[in-house]
mmCIF file of C-alpha atoms and ligand atoms in Angstrom:
data_model
loop_
_atom_site.group_PDB
_atom_site.id
_atom_site.type_symbol
_atom_site.label_atom_id
_atom_site.label_comp_id
_atom_site.label_asym_id
_atom_site.label_seq_id
_atom_site.Cartn_x
_atom_site.Cartn_y
_atom_site.Cartn_z
ATOM 1 C CA UNK A 687 132.999 123.711 95.387
ATOM 2 C CA UNK A 688 129.489 124.701 96.448
ATOM 3 C CA UNK A 689 126.856 121.978 96.530
ATOM 4 C CA UNK A 690 123.233 122.988 96.676
ATOM 5 C CA UNK A 691 120.081 120.967 97.128
ATOM 6 C CA UNK A 692 116.853 122.387 95.751
ATOM 7 C CA UNK A 693 113.538 120.781 96.634
ATOM 8 C CA UNK A 694 111.471 120.027 93.541
ATOM 9 C CA UNK A 695 108.544 119.033 95.674
ATOM 10 C CA UNK A 696 107.801 118.492 99.335
ATOM 11 C CA UNK A 697 104.442 116.712 99.295
ATOM 12 C CA UNK A 698 103.258 113.356 100.522
ATOM 13 C CA UNK A 699 102.177 110.693 98.046
ATOM 14 C CA UNK A 700 98.539 111.814 98.042
ATOM 15 C CA UNK A 701 99.050 115.592 98.363
ATOM 16 C CA UNK A 702 97.015 117.507 95.789
ATOM 17 C CA UNK A 703 98.493 120.982 96.194
ATOM 18 C CA UNK A 704 102.112 119.924 96.645
ATOM 19 C CA UNK A 705 104.500 118.211 94.251
ATOM 20 C CA UNK A 706 106.146 114.859 94.945
ATOM 21 C CA UNK A 707 109.054 114.966 97.345
ATOM 22 C CA UNK A 708 112.195 114.986 95.233
ATOM 23 C CA UNK A 709 115.319 117.101 95.089
ATOM 24 C CA UNK A 710 117.807 118.519 92.639
ATOM 25 C CA UNK A 711 121.432 118.498 93.703
ATOM 26 C CA UNK A 712 123.160 121.323 91.843
ATOM 27 C CA UNK A 713 126.858 121.999 91.501
ATOM 28 C CA UNK A 714 129.215 123.400 88.939
ATOM 29 C CA UNK A 715 129.913 119.776 87.991
ATOM 30 C CA UNK A 716 126.329 118.893 87.129
ATOM 31 C CA UNK A 717 122.737 118.362 88.198
ATOM 32 C CA UNK A 718 121.464 115.180 89.819
ATOM 33 C CA UNK A 719 117.950 114.276 90.914
ATOM 34 C CA UNK A 720 117.117 112.450 94.097
ATOM 35 C CA UNK A 721 113.979 110.582 93.072
ATOM 36 C CA UNK A 722 111.732 111.467 90.158
ATOM 37 C CA UNK A 723 108.045 111.266 90.982
ATOM 38 C CA UNK A 724 105.207 111.842 88.550
ATOM 39 C CA UNK A 725 105.169 115.618 89.220
ATOM 40 C CA UNK A 726 108.961 116.051 89.236
ATOM 41 C CA UNK A 727 109.277 116.802 85.467
ATOM 42 C CA UNK A 728 106.708 119.613 85.838
ATOM 43 C CA UNK A 729 108.634 121.073 88.753
ATOM 44 C CA UNK A 730 111.859 120.990 86.723
ATOM 45 C CA UNK A 731 110.043 122.757 83.888
ATOM 46 C CA UNK A 732 108.979 125.496 86.313
ATOM 47 C CA UNK A 733 112.610 126.266 87.158
ATOM 48 C CA UNK A 734 113.624 126.104 83.492
ATOM 49 C CA UNK A 735 115.598 122.889 83.707
ATOM 50 C CA UNK A 736 115.250 120.618 80.691
ATOM 51 C CA UNK A 737 115.681 116.817 80.864
ATOM 52 C CA UNK A 738 118.993 116.987 78.998
ATOM 53 C CA UNK A 739 120.395 119.171 81.801
ATOM 54 C CA UNK A 740 119.990 116.300 84.270
ATOM 55 C CA UNK A 741 123.219 114.308 84.550
ATOM 56 C CA UNK A 742 121.865 111.559 86.751
ATOM 57 C CA UNK A 743 118.978 110.309 88.858
ATOM 58 C CA UNK A 744 119.255 108.488 92.195
ATOM 59 C CA UNK A 745 116.313 106.296 93.191
ATOM 60 C CA UNK A 746 115.407 105.622 96.825
ATOM 61 C CA UNK A 747 112.543 103.142 96.273
ATOM 62 C CA UNK A 748 109.901 102.343 93.695
ATOM 63 C CA UNK A 749 106.729 104.044 94.880
ATOM 64 C CA UNK A 750 105.162 106.163 92.097
ATOM 65 C CA UNK A 751 105.732 109.435 93.942
ATOM 66 C CA UNK A 752 109.479 108.648 93.697
ATOM 67 C CA UNK A 753 109.774 106.987 90.255
ATOM 68 C CA UNK A 754 106.601 107.945 88.365
ATOM 69 C CA UNK A 755 108.404 110.647 86.366
ATOM 70 C CA UNK A 756 111.067 108.332 84.949
ATOM 71 C CA UNK A 757 108.968 107.347 81.936
ATOM 72 C CA UNK A 758 108.526 110.992 80.915
ATOM 73 C CA UNK A 759 112.209 111.712 81.460
ATOM 74 C CA UNK A 760 113.208 108.703 79.360
ATOM 75 C CA UNK A 761 110.761 109.381 76.527
ATOM 76 C CA UNK A 762 111.632 113.071 76.329
ATOM 77 C CA UNK A 763 115.362 112.318 76.311
ATOM 78 C CA UNK A 764 114.702 109.803 73.536
ATOM 79 C CA UNK A 765 112.284 111.773 71.362
ATOM 80 C CA UNK A 766 113.101 115.419 72.151
ATOM 81 C CA UNK A 767 116.793 115.261 73.003
ATOM 82 C CA UNK A 768 118.271 112.931 70.411
ATOM 83 C CA UNK A 769 118.310 109.819 72.605
ATOM 84 C CA UNK A 770 120.552 111.300 75.273
ATOM 85 C CA UNK A 771 120.899 108.735 78.049
ATOM 86 C CA UNK A 772 121.099 110.098 81.530
ATOM 87 C CA UNK A 773 122.646 108.064 84.325
ATOM 88 C CA UNK A 774 120.381 106.137 86.676
ATOM 89 C CA UNK A 775 122.114 105.417 89.987
ATOM 90 C CA UNK A 776 120.620 102.266 91.484
ATOM 91 C CA UNK A 777 121.505 99.686 94.070
ATOM 92 C CA UNK A 778 121.302 96.100 92.875
ATOM 93 C CA UNK A 779 118.062 95.606 94.822
ATOM 94 C CA UNK A 780 116.337 98.507 93.076
ATOM 95 C CA UNK A 781 117.808 97.601 89.678
ATOM 96 C CA UNK A 782 116.351 94.119 90.037
ATOM 97 C CA UNK A 783 112.783 95.411 90.234
ATOM 98 C CA UNK A 784 112.534 98.890 88.706
ATOM 99 C CA UNK A 785 112.139 97.760 85.096
ATOM 100 C CA UNK A 786 110.140 94.572 85.626
ATOM 101 C CA UNK A 787 107.842 95.894 88.345
ATOM 102 C CA UNK A 788 107.382 99.512 87.315
ATOM 103 C CA UNK A 789 108.743 100.850 84.030
ATOM 104 C CA UNK A 790 108.281 97.962 81.595
ATOM 105 C CA UNK A 791 104.513 98.430 81.292
ATOM 106 C CA UNK A 792 104.838 101.812 79.611
ATOM 107 C CA UNK A 793 108.294 101.598 78.096
ATOM 108 C CA UNK A 794 108.560 98.099 76.582
ATOM 109 C CA UNK A 795 108.626 98.703 72.817
ATOM 110 C CA UNK A 796 110.146 95.738 70.974
ATOM 111 C CA UNK A 797 109.325 96.979 67.492
ATOM 112 C CA UNK A 798 111.681 99.930 68.023
ATOM 113 C CA UNK A 799 114.236 97.852 69.947
ATOM 114 C CA UNK A 800 113.510 99.210 73.411
ATOM 115 C CA UNK A 801 113.144 96.177 75.625
ATOM 116 C CA UNK A 802 115.477 96.800 78.575
ATOM 117 C CA UNK A 803 116.083 99.617 81.020
ATOM 118 C CA UNK A 804 119.568 100.006 79.511
ATOM 119 C CA UNK A 805 117.926 101.006 76.206
ATOM 120 C CA UNK A 806 116.796 104.226 77.914
ATOM 121 C CA UNK A 807 119.229 104.955 80.732
ATOM 122 C CA UNK A 808 122.901 104.458 81.511
ATOM 123 C CA UNK A 809 122.633 102.250 84.574
ATOM 124 C CA UNK A 810 125.226 102.861 87.269
ATOM 125 C CA UNK A 811 125.064 100.300 90.057
ATOM 126 C CA UNK A 812 126.080 101.561 93.454
ATOM 127 C CA UNK A 813 126.797 99.478 96.520
ATOM 128 C CA UNK A 814 124.745 99.837 99.683
ATOM 129 C CA UNK A 815 126.598 101.405 102.611
ATOM 130 C CA UNK A 816 129.590 102.431 100.484
ATOM 131 C CA UNK A 817 130.189 106.131 99.804
ATOM 132 C CA UNK A 818 130.100 106.575 96.030
ATOM 133 C CA UNK A 819 131.112 109.630 94.028
ATOM 134 C CA UNK A 820 128.159 110.682 91.885
ATOM 135 C CA UNK A 821 129.825 113.856 90.600
ATOM 136 C CA UNK A 822 133.153 115.404 91.608
ATOM 137 C CA UNK A 823 132.439 116.849 95.059
ATOM 138 C CA UNK A 824 129.143 114.973 95.460
ATOM 139 C CA UNK A 825 129.307 111.635 97.243
ATOM 140 C CA UNK A 826 126.317 109.548 98.258
ATOM 141 C CA UNK A 827 126.051 106.624 100.632
ATOM 142 C CA UNK A 828 122.793 104.719 100.334
ATOM 143 C CA UNK A 829 121.792 103.013 103.537
ATOM 144 C CA UNK A 830 118.995 100.494 103.887
ATOM 145 C CA UNK A 831 116.058 101.828 105.898
ATOM 146 C CA UNK A 832 112.652 100.387 106.771
ATOM 147 C CA UNK A 833 109.673 101.763 104.846
ATOM 148 C CA UNK A 834 107.528 98.905 103.536
ATOM 149 C CA UNK A 835 108.582 95.557 105.003
ATOM 150 C CA UNK A 836 110.269 93.240 102.472
ATOM 151 C CA UNK A 837 110.643 96.039 99.904
ATOM 152 C CA UNK A 838 114.069 97.576 99.145
ATOM 153 C CA UNK A 839 114.322 101.119 100.469
ATOM 154 C CA UNK A 840 117.141 103.588 101.015
ATOM 155 C CA UNK A 841 118.001 106.793 102.806
ATOM 156 C CA UNK A 842 121.038 108.812 101.732
ATOM 157 C CA UNK A 843 124.041 110.441 103.278
ATOM 158 C CA UNK A 844 125.327 113.260 101.087
ATOM 159 C CA UNK A 845 129.027 113.998 101.556
ATOM 160 C CA UNK A 846 128.679 112.285 104.948
ATOM 161 C CA UNK A 847 127.226 115.452 106.545
ATOM 162 C CA UNK A 848 123.676 115.655 105.184
ATOM 163 C CA UNK A 849 121.036 112.996 105.780
ATOM 164 C CA UNK A 850 118.163 112.678 103.291
ATOM 165 C CA UNK A 851 115.630 110.205 104.619
ATOM 166 C CA UNK A 852 113.488 109.817 101.478
ATOM 167 C CA UNK A 853 110.650 107.610 102.825
ATOM 168 C CA UNK A 854 111.321 105.775 106.043
ATOM 169 C CA UNK A 855 109.754 104.729 109.293
ATOM 170 C CA UNK A 856 110.929 106.653 112.335
ATOM 171 C CA UNK A 857 114.259 105.376 113.625
ATOM 172 C CA UNK A 858 115.417 107.352 116.650
ATOM 173 C CA UNK A 859 118.548 105.274 117.100
ATOM 174 C CA UNK A 860 119.667 105.890 113.523
ATOM 175 C CA UNK A 861 119.079 109.621 113.881
ATOM 176 C CA UNK A 862 120.692 109.981 117.295
ATOM 177 C CA UNK A 863 123.598 107.541 117.029
ATOM 178 C CA UNK A 864 124.546 107.387 113.358
ATOM 179 C CA UNK A 865 123.319 110.669 111.871
ATOM 180 C CA UNK A 866 124.187 113.004 114.744
ATOM 181 C CA UNK A 867 126.646 111.371 117.185
ATOM 182 C CA UNK A 868 128.806 109.534 114.673
ATOM 183 C CA UNK A 869 128.617 111.667 111.530
ATOM 184 C CA UNK A 870 127.568 114.998 113.047
ATOM 185 C CA UNK A 871 125.284 115.769 110.112
ATOM 186 C CA UNK A 872 124.477 119.461 110.038
ATOM 187 C CA UNK A 873 121.427 119.040 107.813
ATOM 188 C CA UNK A 874 118.686 116.421 108.015
ATOM 189 C CA UNK A 875 115.878 116.310 105.466
ATOM 190 C CA UNK A 876 113.223 114.013 106.893
ATOM 191 C CA UNK A 877 109.848 112.767 105.712
ATOM 192 C CA UNK A 878 107.020 113.697 108.029
ATOM 193 C CA UNK A 879 103.491 112.399 108.270
ATOM 194 C CA UNK A 880 101.588 115.175 110.002
ATOM 195 C CA UNK A 881 98.600 113.264 111.317
ATOM 196 C CA UNK A 882 97.387 109.715 111.740
ATOM 197 C CA UNK A 883 99.077 106.438 112.515
ATOM 198 C CA UNK A 884 102.627 106.299 111.207
ATOM 199 C CA UNK A 885 102.935 102.773 109.925
ATOM 200 C CA UNK A 886 105.418 103.480 107.132
ATOM 201 C CA UNK A 887 106.567 107.105 107.595
ATOM 202 C CA UNK A 888 107.982 109.074 110.510
ATOM 203 C CA UNK A 889 105.163 111.012 112.131
ATOM 204 C CA UNK A 890 105.456 114.543 113.451
ATOM 205 C CA UNK A 891 104.616 113.162 116.887
ATOM 206 C CA UNK A 892 107.580 110.774 116.703
ATOM 207 C CA UNK A 893 109.988 113.402 115.367
ATOM 208 C CA UNK A 894 108.979 115.734 118.211
ATOM 209 C CA UNK A 895 110.402 113.187 120.685
ATOM 210 C CA UNK A 896 113.921 113.910 119.390
ATOM 211 C CA UNK A 897 116.202 116.152 121.483
ATOM 212 C CA UNK A 898 116.072 119.859 120.696
ATOM 213 C CA UNK A 899 119.624 119.938 119.273
ATOM 214 C CA UNK A 900 118.677 117.256 116.720
ATOM 215 C CA UNK A 901 115.376 118.913 115.834
ATOM 216 C CA UNK A 902 117.277 122.107 115.022
ATOM 217 C CA UNK A 903 119.031 120.295 112.170
ATOM 218 C CA UNK A 904 115.806 118.890 110.679
ATOM 219 C CA UNK A 905 113.901 120.152 107.650
ATOM 220 C CA UNK A 906 110.540 118.425 107.237
ATOM 221 C CA UNK A 907 109.483 117.172 103.808
ATOM 222 C CA UNK A 908 106.956 114.703 102.350
ATOM 223 C CA UNK A 909 104.096 116.353 104.253
ATOM 224 C CA UNK A 910 100.398 116.660 103.503
ATOM 225 C CA UNK A 911 98.288 119.459 102.057
ATOM 226 C CA UNK A 912 97.327 120.492 105.591
ATOM 227 C CA UNK A 913 100.873 121.663 106.384
ATOM 228 C CA UNK A 914 99.677 125.234 107.121
ATOM 229 C CA UNK A 915 97.762 123.940 110.149
ATOM 230 C CA UNK A 916 101.037 122.767 111.683
ATOM 231 C CA UNK A 917 103.151 125.912 111.361
ATOM 232 C CA UNK A 918 104.410 126.727 114.851
ATOM 233 C CA UNK A 919 103.731 123.167 116.025
ATOM 234 C CA UNK A 920 106.903 121.469 114.827
ATOM 235 C CA UNK A 921 109.197 122.150 117.783
ATOM 236 C CA UNK A 922 112.604 123.277 116.527
ATOM 237 C CA UNK A 923 112.062 121.658 113.120
ATOM 238 C CA UNK A 924 111.220 123.653 109.993
ATOM 239 C CA UNK A 925 109.179 122.837 106.924
ATOM 240 C CA UNK A 926 111.179 123.027 103.726
ATOM 241 C CA UNK A 927 109.195 124.382 100.782
ATOM 242 C CA UNK A 928 109.140 123.622 97.064
ATOM 243 C CA UNK A 929 112.069 125.143 95.159
ATOM 244 C CA UNK A 930 113.800 126.230 98.373
ATOM 245 C CA UNK A 931 117.583 125.884 98.105
ATOM 246 C CA UNK A 932 119.973 124.757 100.841
ATOM 247 C CA UNK A 933 123.711 125.116 100.463
ATOM 248 C CA UNK A 934 125.318 121.943 101.777
ATOM 249 C CA UNK A 935 129.024 122.613 101.550
HETATM 250 N N1 CC7 B 1671 101.224 100.128 104.315
HETATM 251 C C1 CC7 B 1671 101.005 101.235 103.622
HETATM 252 C C2 CC7 B 1671 101.457 101.337 102.298
HETATM 253 C C3 CC7 B 1671 101.220 102.507 101.593
HETATM 254 N N2 CC7 B 1671 100.542 103.530 102.178
HETATM 255 C C4 CC7 B 1671 100.291 104.784 101.460
HETATM 256 O O1 CC7 B 1671 100.684 104.646 100.087
HETATM 257 C C5 CC7 B 1671 101.695 105.603 99.787
HETATM 258 C C6 CC7 B 1671 102.761 105.205 98.819
HETATM 259 O O2 CC7 B 1671 103.735 106.257 98.734
HETATM 260 P P1 CC7 B 1671 104.418 106.791 100.055
HETATM 261 O O3 CC7 B 1671 104.923 108.143 99.822
HETATM 262 O O4 CC7 B 1671 105.327 105.738 100.593
HETATM 263 O O5 CC7 B 1671 103.206 106.941 101.066
HETATM 264 C C7 CC7 B 1671 102.374 105.818 101.129
HETATM 265 C C8 CC7 B 1671 101.170 105.910 102.027
HETATM 266 O O6 CC7 B 1671 100.533 107.153 101.872
HETATM 267 C C9 CC7 B 1671 100.138 103.425 103.489
HETATM 268 O O7 CC7 B 1671 99.586 104.367 104.039
HETATM 269 N N3 CC7 B 1671 100.369 102.268 104.184
HETATM 270 ZN ZN1 ZN B 1672 106.753 108.873 99.126
HETATM 271 ZN ZN1 ZN B 1673 107.257 105.359 99.714
#
């Protein structure tokens, strides 16, 4: 079975010409989103995918550029698609805060009986660090990574051979030991802050310290509007672009 990942956006949180970094995993068994930022529904619309064609959504962490589109997805599934509930794949740590800290403000509607996240989505809890089948032929392992201290955050292994960083600080040991030496991932999608001090994201400068054979596996995402100024300056790493498709297996 062929598994494809299509970028719905590749921008940083404050990019104005790029959509939020999120991805659509496509297979004959279904379509699953990795993150759903505030511009993700528009990107889906541009490739003619309707909310009811999304079988599930995986959430890496609760910044708005990764979850800000969930309210639209939920409301459209409710009001335009006959209350179809899509699956929301969450670790316990994300489930504990997503409704109370993010979604409840816009979606709490007691007069119509919508008071819990379960009233909108089918919640599927997944364990950290345990490979979990999301769809037949599509397995995800969510590993804890450091983004904002004291805030739950995950990167993903897809079928053990693709690493999707979502948002994370640079971690050379993880990339060299776990991602490449142990699992021999052929594809690495990594966030990349192009300029400035990298307090919470991997910077281009840090990623350029990786050995050439690791850089060759890396596609850069979550970059700023000034990406064009860095073409040719990313070593052996490539920028992935919105709506570009990679075949993973
Ligand atoms: N300590 C922090 C926290 C947040 N930020 C910025 O806010 C954005 C939130 O979404 P993001 O994609 O994680 O990128 C973060 C930084 O731009 C930042 O630059 N420093
Ligand atoms: Zn982000
Ligand atoms: Zn973030």
